[in-house]
Short mmCIF file of C-alpha atoms and ligand atoms in Angstrom, two decimals:
data_model
loop_
_atom_site.label_atom_id
_atom_site.label_comp_id
_atom_site.label_asym_id
_atom_site.label_seq_id
_atom_site.Cartn_x
_atom_site.Cartn_y
_atom_site.Cartn_z
CA UNK A 137 101.55 31.84 54.94
CA UNK A 138 101.35 31.46 58.52
CA UNK A 139 98.50 29.92 60.25
CA UNK A 140 96.51 31.85 63.05
CA UNK A 141 98.01 29.72 65.72
CA UNK A 142 101.44 30.77 64.29
CA UNK A 143 100.47 34.46 64.11
CA UNK A 144 99.36 34.23 67.85
CA UNK A 145 103.01 32.77 69.03
CA UNK A 146 104.45 35.38 66.84
CA UNK A 147 102.25 37.95 68.87
CA UNK A 148 103.35 36.56 72.24
CA UNK A 149 106.78 36.49 71.15
CA UNK A 150 107.00 40.30 69.96
CA UNK A 151 106.48 41.20 73.48
CA UNK A 152 109.71 39.27 74.36
CA UNK A 153 111.79 40.88 71.55
CA UNK A 154 112.00 37.63 69.72
CA UNK A 155 111.62 38.58 66.03
CA UNK A 156 112.22 35.01 64.51
CA UNK A 157 110.89 32.34 62.53
CA UNK A 158 110.40 29.07 64.50
CA UNK A 159 110.84 26.62 61.88
CA UNK A 160 110.36 23.84 64.22
CA UNK A 161 107.19 25.10 65.17
CA UNK A 162 105.86 25.86 61.64
CA UNK A 163 106.59 21.88 60.83
CA UNK A 164 105.21 20.74 63.85
CA UNK A 165 102.01 22.21 62.33
CA UNK A 166 102.57 20.53 59.14
CA UNK A 167 103.00 17.40 60.47
CA UNK A 168 99.59 18.20 62.30
CA UNK A 169 97.85 18.83 59.31
CA UNK A 170 99.18 15.65 57.39
CA UNK A 171 100.97 17.94 55.29
CA UNK A 172 105.01 17.41 55.73
CA UNK A 173 106.78 16.91 52.95
CA UNK A 174 109.85 14.31 52.72
CA UNK A 175 112.93 13.96 50.06
CA UNK A 176 113.56 10.31 48.43
CA UNK A 177 117.10 10.19 47.24
CA UNK A 178 117.64 8.48 44.24
CA UNK A 179 120.98 6.89 43.29
CA UNK A 180 120.40 7.51 39.55
CA UNK A 181 117.58 9.13 37.26
CA UNK A 182 116.30 6.23 35.58
CA UNK A 183 113.60 3.72 35.22
CA UNK A 184 114.84 1.90 37.92
CA UNK A 185 117.30 2.82 40.55
CA UNK A 186 118.09 2.14 44.58
CA UNK A 187 116.32 4.71 46.57
CA UNK A 188 117.18 5.86 50.35
CA UNK A 189 115.44 7.07 53.25
CA UNK A 190 116.16 11.09 53.55
CA UNK A 191 119.35 11.57 55.86
CA UNK A 192 118.76 14.98 56.52
CA UNK A 193 122.27 16.68 56.28
CA UNK A 194 123.97 13.26 55.95
CA UNK A 195 125.06 11.06 53.13
CA UNK A 196 122.39 9.02 51.63
CA UNK A 197 122.71 5.34 52.02
CA UNK A 198 121.52 3.25 49.00
CA UNK A 199 121.60 -0.32 50.47
CA UNK A 200 118.47 -1.46 49.44
CA UNK A 201 117.25 -3.43 46.39
CA UNK A 202 116.63 -1.46 42.84
CA UNK A 203 113.26 -0.01 42.58
CA UNK A 204 111.03 0.34 40.18
CA UNK A 205 110.19 4.14 39.49
CA UNK A 206 107.21 5.06 38.09
CA UNK A 207 106.96 8.60 39.16
CA UNK A 208 109.50 10.69 36.92
CA UNK A 209 108.55 13.19 34.46
CA UNK A 210 111.82 11.85 32.13
CA UNK A 211 109.19 10.14 29.99
CA UNK A 212 111.56 9.35 27.19
CA UNK A 213 114.33 8.25 29.33
CA UNK A 214 116.72 11.05 27.63
CA UNK A 215 117.86 11.91 30.78
CA UNK A 216 120.20 8.55 30.77
CA UNK A 217 121.05 8.47 26.70
CA UNK A 218 124.20 8.18 25.95
CA UNK A 219 123.99 10.83 23.01
CA UNK A 220 122.55 13.48 25.28
CA UNK A 221 124.83 12.83 28.37
CA UNK A 222 127.54 13.13 25.71
CA UNK A 223 126.00 16.62 24.49
CA UNK A 224 125.98 17.81 28.05
CA UNK A 225 129.72 16.72 28.54
CA UNK A 226 131.09 18.39 25.17
CA UNK A 227 129.08 21.46 25.80
CA UNK A 228 130.51 21.37 28.77
CA UNK A 229 134.28 21.34 27.55
CA UNK A 230 133.89 23.80 24.89
CA UNK A 231 131.26 26.39 26.32
CA UNK A 232 131.74 25.92 30.04
CA UNK A 233 129.58 24.63 33.10
CA UNK A 234 127.70 27.83 33.97
CA UNK A 235 126.81 30.84 31.76
CA UNK A 236 128.79 32.88 33.95
CA UNK A 237 126.72 35.60 33.74
CA UNK A 238 122.73 36.80 32.60
CA UNK A 239 122.37 36.21 29.08
CA UNK A 240 121.87 39.89 28.77
CA UNK A 241 125.54 40.73 30.15
CA UNK A 242 128.21 37.86 28.65
CA UNK A 243 125.93 34.70 29.17
CA UNK A 244 124.36 34.01 25.95
CA UNK A 245 126.07 31.66 24.28
CA UNK A 246 125.93 29.44 20.78
CA UNK A 247 124.59 26.63 22.85
CA UNK A 248 121.52 29.01 23.94
CA UNK A 249 121.35 30.26 20.72
CA UNK A 250 121.42 27.07 18.54
CA UNK A 251 119.03 25.32 21.11
CA UNK A 252 116.30 28.31 20.76
CA UNK A 253 116.52 27.85 16.94
CA UNK A 254 115.77 24.12 17.49
CA UNK A 255 112.75 25.06 19.96
CA UNK A 256 111.07 27.54 17.22
CA UNK A 257 111.49 25.25 14.62
CA UNK A 258 109.85 22.36 16.49
CA UNK A 259 107.02 24.96 17.89
CA UNK A 260 106.35 26.78 14.43
CA UNK A 261 107.48 29.77 15.81
CA UNK A 262 109.60 32.91 14.72
CA UNK A 263 111.68 32.91 17.82
CA UNK A 264 112.33 30.74 21.04
CA UNK A 265 114.01 31.89 24.10
CA UNK A 266 115.30 29.85 27.27
CA UNK A 267 115.01 30.25 30.78
CA UNK A 268 116.95 29.06 33.97
CA UNK A 269 113.72 26.77 34.48
CA UNK A 270 110.18 26.35 33.53
CA UNK A 271 108.92 27.83 36.91
CA UNK A 272 111.13 30.88 36.00
CA UNK A 273 109.87 30.62 32.57
CA UNK A 274 105.97 30.94 33.66
CA UNK A 275 106.56 33.38 36.43
CA UNK A 276 108.87 35.74 34.14
CA UNK A 277 106.29 35.46 30.87
CA UNK A 278 103.07 36.36 32.28
CA UNK A 279 104.49 39.19 34.73
CA UNK A 280 106.36 40.82 31.69
CA UNK A 281 103.32 40.60 29.63
CA UNK A 282 101.42 42.19 32.41
CA UNK A 283 97.88 41.38 31.63
CA UNK A 284 94.80 43.75 33.14
CA UNK A 285 93.17 40.38 33.34
CA UNK A 286 93.74 36.68 33.14
CA UNK A 287 91.41 34.00 32.70
CA UNK A 288 92.93 30.61 34.44
CA UNK A 289 92.03 27.01 33.94
CA UNK A 290 91.21 25.95 37.78
CA UNK A 291 93.84 23.20 37.55
CA UNK A 292 96.76 25.12 35.91
CA UNK A 293 100.30 24.49 37.64
CA UNK A 294 101.38 26.51 40.51
CA UNK A 295 103.90 28.47 38.40
CA UNK A 296 101.23 29.76 36.30
CA UNK A 297 99.08 30.56 39.43
CA UNK A 298 102.79 32.37 40.89
CA UNK A 299 103.33 34.09 37.50
CA UNK A 300 99.55 35.78 37.81
CA UNK A 301 100.40 36.96 41.38
CA UNK A 302 103.61 38.49 40.66
CA UNK A 303 102.17 40.25 37.48
CA UNK A 304 99.37 41.65 40.08
CA UNK A 305 96.75 40.45 37.29
CA UNK A 306 93.07 40.32 38.07
CA UNK A 307 92.44 36.65 37.52
CA UNK A 308 89.27 34.85 36.37
CA UNK A 309 89.72 31.17 37.01
CA UNK A 310 87.62 29.28 34.82
CA UNK A 311 86.57 25.69 35.25
CA UNK A 312 88.75 23.02 33.95
CA UNK A 313 88.76 22.25 30.36
CA UNK A 314 85.84 24.24 29.94
CA UNK A 315 85.57 26.40 26.90
CA UNK A 316 81.81 27.42 27.56
CA UNK A 317 82.91 28.58 31.06
CA UNK A 318 85.74 30.54 29.63
CA UNK A 319 83.45 32.30 27.31
CA UNK A 320 80.76 33.01 29.67
CA UNK A 321 83.32 34.48 32.24
CA UNK A 322 84.70 36.45 29.38
CA UNK A 323 81.47 37.53 28.37
CA UNK A 324 80.48 38.77 31.79
CA UNK A 325 83.72 40.52 32.21
CA UNK A 326 83.13 42.27 28.55
CA UNK A 327 79.52 43.25 29.95
CA UNK A 328 80.54 44.34 33.35
CA UNK A 329 84.35 45.53 33.15
CA UNK A 330 85.84 48.61 32.30
CA UNK A 331 84.98 48.04 28.66
CA UNK A 332 81.59 48.30 29.31
CA UNK A 333 82.07 52.02 30.28
CA UNK A 334 83.98 52.69 27.10
CA UNK A 335 87.53 51.69 28.00
CA UNK A 336 88.38 49.32 25.87
CA UNK A 337 92.05 49.36 26.45
CA UNK A 338 92.27 46.12 28.73
CA UNK A 339 94.24 43.15 27.97
CA UNK A 340 93.27 39.73 28.44
CA UNK A 341 95.25 36.75 28.70
CA UNK A 342 93.86 33.23 28.55
CA UNK A 343 96.44 30.55 30.42
CA UNK A 344 96.26 26.82 30.24
CA UNK A 345 98.11 23.58 30.56
CA UNK A 346 98.11 21.87 27.20
CA UNK A 347 98.55 18.15 29.24
CA UNK A 348 97.34 18.67 33.14
CA UNK A 349 100.11 17.18 35.20
CA UNK A 350 98.07 15.72 37.91
CA UNK A 351 95.04 14.23 35.97
CA UNK A 352 96.45 13.32 32.82
CA UNK A 353 94.01 14.90 30.46
CA UNK A 354 94.33 17.32 27.40
CA UNK A 355 93.05 20.90 27.47
CA UNK A 356 90.32 21.27 24.40
CA UNK A 357 92.80 23.71 22.66
CA UNK A 358 90.34 24.33 19.41
CA UNK A 359 87.47 25.59 21.08
CA UNK A 360 89.81 27.39 23.37
CA UNK A 361 91.30 29.33 20.36
CA UNK A 362 87.75 30.03 19.00
CA UNK A 363 86.79 31.41 22.61
CA UNK A 364 89.96 33.62 22.95
CA UNK A 365 89.76 35.11 19.11
CA UNK A 366 86.12 36.17 19.46
CA UNK A 367 87.47 38.53 22.46
CA UNK A 368 90.16 39.56 20.84
CA UNK A 369 92.40 38.16 23.85
CA UNK A 370 96.13 36.62 23.82
CA UNK A 371 96.14 32.58 24.45
CA UNK A 372 99.49 31.20 26.43
CA UNK A 373 99.88 27.76 26.47
CA UNK A 374 102.15 25.71 28.90
CA UNK A 375 103.55 22.11 26.68
CA UNK A 376 105.53 21.20 29.87
CA UNK A 377 104.37 17.56 29.73
CA UNK A 378 103.60 17.50 25.97
CA UNK A 379 107.14 18.99 24.73
CA UNK A 380 108.93 16.31 23.08
CA UNK A 381 106.17 13.95 22.56
CA UNK A 382 103.76 15.03 20.02
CA UNK A 383 103.80 16.14 16.25
CA UNK A 384 107.66 16.12 14.88
CA UNK A 385 108.93 16.63 18.59
CA UNK A 386 106.47 19.62 19.30
CA UNK A 387 103.56 19.41 21.71
CA UNK A 388 99.58 19.18 21.51
CA UNK A 389 99.86 22.60 19.94
CA UNK A 390 101.39 20.90 16.76
CA UNK A 391 99.44 17.63 17.14
CA UNK A 392 96.38 19.88 16.71
CA UNK A 393 97.93 22.13 14.46
CA UNK A 394 97.32 25.19 16.02
CA UNK A 395 100.64 27.18 16.18
CA UNK A 396 99.62 30.08 14.64
CA UNK A 397 96.47 30.58 17.00
CA UNK A 398 98.54 30.35 20.10
CA UNK A 399 100.25 33.85 20.88
CA UNK A 400 102.61 32.27 23.51
CA UNK A 401 103.77 28.69 23.85
CA UNK A 402 105.80 27.84 26.80
CA UNK A 403 107.32 24.36 27.83
CA UNK A 404 110.14 23.00 29.87
CA UNK A 405 113.47 21.14 29.15
CA UNK A 406 113.11 19.50 32.14
CA UNK A 407 110.61 16.44 31.63
CA UNK A 408 110.65 14.64 28.11
CA UNK A 409 113.91 16.61 26.94
CA UNK A 410 115.64 15.34 29.96
CA UNK A 411 117.42 18.24 30.90
CA UNK A 412 116.70 21.67 32.90
CA UNK A 413 115.04 24.88 31.77
CA UNK A 414 112.29 26.00 30.49
CA UNK A 415 111.67 28.02 26.96
CA UNK A 416 108.93 30.44 25.25
CA UNK A 417 108.24 30.67 21.90
CA UNK A 418 106.38 33.28 19.53
CA UNK A 419 106.80 36.25 17.83
CA UNK A 420 110.37 38.14 17.40
CA UNK A 421 108.22 40.88 18.99
CA UNK A 422 107.23 39.08 21.67
CA UNK A 423 110.40 37.32 22.38
CA UNK A 424 112.39 40.64 21.91
CA UNK A 425 110.27 42.36 24.48
CA UNK A 426 110.35 39.23 26.92
CA UNK A 427 114.35 38.98 26.90
CA UNK A 428 114.08 43.08 28.20
CA UNK A 429 111.20 42.59 30.58
CA UNK A 430 111.12 39.27 31.93
CA UNK A 431 112.60 39.54 35.31
CA UNK A 432 113.59 35.99 35.72
CA UNK A 433 115.42 36.06 32.61
CA UNK A 434 117.06 39.62 32.70
CA UNK A 435 118.21 39.42 36.57
CA UNK A 436 119.38 35.48 36.66
CA UNK A 437 122.23 33.63 35.18
CA UNK A 438 121.62 31.91 31.84
CA UNK A 439 120.62 28.62 31.82
CA UNK A 440 123.74 26.52 32.31
CA UNK A 441 125.31 25.57 28.71
CA UNK A 442 125.22 21.54 29.41
CA UNK A 443 121.68 21.59 30.15
CA UNK A 444 121.22 23.64 26.82
CA UNK A 445 123.27 21.38 24.79
CA UNK A 446 121.43 18.02 26.65
CA UNK A 447 117.98 19.47 25.58
CA UNK A 448 119.09 20.05 21.89
CA UNK A 449 120.32 16.66 21.65
CA UNK A 450 117.08 15.12 23.28
CA UNK A 451 115.06 17.69 20.99
CA UNK A 452 116.68 16.17 17.96
CA UNK A 453 115.96 12.55 19.04
CA UNK A 454 112.71 13.42 20.12
CA UNK A 455 112.06 14.56 16.56
CA UNK A 456 113.92 12.37 14.64
CA UNK A 457 113.84 9.16 16.01
CA UNK A 458 110.52 7.39 16.51
CA UNK A 459 111.67 4.70 18.83
CA UNK A 460 111.30 6.54 21.96
CA UNK A 461 107.89 7.59 21.40
CA UNK A 462 106.51 4.45 19.80
CA UNK A 463 108.13 2.50 23.08
CA UNK A 464 106.33 5.27 25.58
CA UNK A 465 103.08 4.81 24.11
CA UNK A 466 103.30 1.25 24.31
CA UNK A 467 104.11 1.04 27.80
CA UNK A 468 101.44 3.32 28.53
CA UNK A 469 98.62 1.37 26.79
CA UNK A 470 99.89 -2.18 28.38
CA UNK A 471 100.03 0.19 31.68
CA UNK A 472 96.46 1.85 31.51
CA UNK A 473 94.94 -1.33 30.19
CA UNK A 474 96.29 -3.76 32.89
CA UNK A 475 94.92 -1.11 35.71
CA UNK A 476 91.56 -1.01 34.30
CA UNK A 477 91.53 -4.70 34.16
CA UNK A 478 92.43 -4.70 37.83
CA UNK A 479 89.60 -2.77 38.64
CA UNK A 480 91.37 0.81 38.84
CA UNK A 481 89.79 3.75 37.94
CA UNK A 482 92.67 5.31 35.33
CA UNK A 483 91.72 9.06 34.94
CA UNK A 484 93.57 11.20 31.39
CA UNK A 485 94.45 10.34 28.46
CA UNK A 486 98.38 10.69 28.10
CA UNK A 487 101.33 9.24 29.56
CA UNK A 488 100.39 10.73 32.88
CA UNK A 489 97.75 7.97 34.26
CA UNK A 490 96.40 9.21 37.43
CA UNK A 491 94.52 5.80 39.13
CA UNK A 492 92.13 7.60 41.51
CA UNK A 493 91.44 5.88 44.91
CA UNK A 494 89.51 8.88 46.70
CA UNK A 495 90.55 8.69 50.26
CA UNK A 496 93.80 10.36 50.90
CA UNK A 497 94.78 7.74 53.77
CA UNK A 498 93.77 4.97 51.06
CA UNK A 499 96.15 6.60 48.42
CA UNK A 500 98.80 6.85 51.14
CA UNK A 501 98.53 3.27 52.22
CA UNK A 502 98.80 2.26 48.34
CA UNK A 503 101.72 4.40 48.14
CA UNK A 504 103.28 2.28 51.00
CA UNK A 505 102.63 -1.17 49.65
CA UNK A 506 103.48 -0.39 46.42
CA UNK A 507 107.02 0.70 47.62
CA UNK A 508 107.42 -2.59 49.53
CA UNK A 509 106.90 -4.58 46.52
CA UNK A 510 109.68 -2.11 44.85
CA UNK A 511 107.22 0.16 43.02
CA UNK A 512 107.86 3.73 43.30
CA UNK A 513 104.55 5.78 42.42
CA UNK A 514 103.73 8.80 44.68
CA UNK A 515 100.44 9.06 46.30
CA UNK A 516 99.11 12.44 45.56
CA UNK A 517 96.54 13.88 47.89
CA UNK A 518 94.81 17.24 48.91
CA UNK A 519 95.44 20.36 48.91
CA UNK A 520 97.41 18.90 45.49
CA UNK A 521 94.29 17.65 44.37
CA UNK A 522 90.71 17.99 45.41
CA UNK A 523 88.97 16.55 48.43
CA UNK A 524 87.62 13.11 47.58
CA UNK A 525 90.41 12.57 44.50
CA UNK A 526 93.55 11.23 46.16
CA UNK A 527 95.52 9.29 43.54
CA UNK A 528 98.54 7.42 42.77
CA UNK A 529 99.90 9.47 40.10
CA UNK A 530 101.64 6.50 37.50
CA UNK A 531 104.09 7.39 34.94
CA UNK A 532 105.74 4.85 32.92
CA UNK A 533 108.92 5.59 30.69
CA UNK A 534 109.85 4.55 27.28
CA UNK A 535 112.53 2.80 29.05
CA UNK A 536 110.83 0.34 31.02
CA UNK A 537 110.52 -2.92 29.68
CA UNK A 538 107.24 -5.28 29.41
CA UNK A 539 108.52 -7.40 32.21
CA UNK A 540 108.68 -4.05 34.14
CA UNK A 541 105.28 -2.91 33.26
CA UNK A 542 104.01 -6.36 34.50
CA UNK A 543 105.68 -6.30 37.84
CA UNK A 544 104.26 -2.69 38.31
CA UNK A 545 101.01 -4.10 37.27
CA UNK A 546 101.42 -7.20 39.44
CA UNK A 547 102.27 -5.12 42.43
CA UNK A 548 99.17 -2.89 41.95
CA UNK A 549 97.05 -5.70 41.94
CA UNK A 550 98.34 -7.32 45.13
CA UNK A 551 98.27 -3.98 46.98
CA UNK A 552 94.88 -3.47 45.86
CA UNK A 553 93.81 -6.71 47.20
CA UNK A 554 95.54 -6.28 50.47
CA UNK A 555 93.95 -2.84 50.82
CA UNK A 556 90.62 -3.85 49.80
CA UNK A 557 90.88 -1.14 47.08
CA UNK A 558 89.72 -3.53 44.11
C1 PLP B 180 102.64 22.47 33.62
C2 PLP B 180 103.92 22.71 34.59
N1 PLP B 180 104.36 23.75 33.97
C3 PLP B 180 105.65 24.18 34.61
C4 PLP B 180 106.44 23.74 35.21
C5 PLP B 180 107.75 23.94 35.87
O1 PLP B 180 108.92 23.35 35.16
P1 PLP B 180 110.31 23.12 35.94
O2 PLP B 180 110.13 21.93 36.66
O3 PLP B 180 111.13 23.15 34.39
O4 PLP B 180 110.82 24.12 36.64
C6 PLP B 180 105.91 22.05 35.54
C7 PLP B 180 106.56 21.36 36.65
O5 PLP B 180 106.32 20.19 37.32
C8 PLP B 180 104.87 21.72 35.16
O6 PLP B 180 104.17 20.65 35.72
#
C-alpha cells in the first residue's frame, strides 16, 4: 500500500498528467523506514557455499570464502542429495522440463499423479493435489473454500493472510497458539453473528500453521481440534515447516495422530523435501472441489514435472531413511544447548531456533558480525516480528557436521561478546 507521502506526491503529479508509479521514490521511502530488502546470491543450495553481494542486473561474483549457511529451509539437505537430483533429471527426460499447460488442460502427468498418491499416503488422506508453490496452495485453497468466517492464529504465514483476503472472508484473529482464546472468539461469534438470529448456515474455517516459521514453536493441535469440533467448524493446518520431518515422513498432524480430525492438510515441497511446489491433502470430495475451484490451480501451469519427481524421491527418503532426520535432530540439540549455554535466549522447540535479542539494531548488528565470521543466519526485525522481539533465525540442516555446528556456536559467542549481548 502506498504511504501518505507518496499519495500526496501522486496527487501533485496527477495535475501534470503523470500517471506513473515512481518506484525510486518508493524505495527511498523504504530506506528511510529501514525496511529495504536485499538479495544475497549463493553459489549453491547447500549448508556451505560462497555468497555474493547483490550485483543488480549484473552477474554475481563469488570470490569470497565459503560461508556456513544457517538460513535455509532445506532442513534435511535433500536439495543437494544425489538421489533427489537424479530423480529430477530422469523426470525431466521422461516427462519434460515443464508441464506445458494447466493440469486441467494437458499438464496432468504421471509424475504429478505418483507424487500425489505418495503424499496422500504420508498424510493418511484419501487424496492429495499439488500446486506450483506453497503460497499458491494457501491462496487457492482458502479462497476456493470461500469460508464466511475464518479464525486465524495471530502468527500465521503471509500466504494464509493473503488467502483470507482473497476469499474476502471475515477474519477473526485469535491469540497465538491459544485454544482458549479461539474458543472465546468462536463463542462470541456464535452468540452475536448471524447464527444468533437463526441463520446457522455460516461456514467457519480455523487456520493454523503447525510449526511457526519465525518462533519455531508448535500449535497445540489436539485442543484446537476439540474446540473446532465443538462448533462444527473445519480445521486447516499448514505443515510447511513440518512435512517430511515427523511421523513416517508426515508432519505434526501425523505425530499427534490427528489425521482424521484435520479437514484440510496443507504443506510445501520446498522446505524439507528440497524441491518446489505445495500440496493439499484431504477427502476425495475436497480435492475434487479444489481442482475445479482453486484459481491458482486452474489458471496456472502445472507444477514442473522435475520438481514433482524430486519431491517424490525426497519424500521416499524422508519416510524410509531415518538417518537424515536423526542427524537433523542431533544438530538441533547441539545448537540449541550451545546457544543457551552461551547466554542467548532461544525460543521454540523445533528445528527452527530463533535467537531473540530484542532490539532491531542489535539483531542486525549480530547478523553483520556473524557474517564477518563466515556464518549466514538472518536477522529478523519488525514488521516481520513484533517490536522488541528482533532475532536471528537459526536453522541447522542434517548435512551440517558437528564441527560446523561448533563453528556457528563459536561465532555466536564471539559476536555476542563483541556486541555486549551475552
Ligand atoms: C508456513 C508457510 N506456509 C506457506 C509457505 C509458502 O510456501 P512456498 O515457499 O512453497 O511458496 C511458507 C513459506 O515460507 C511458510 O513458511
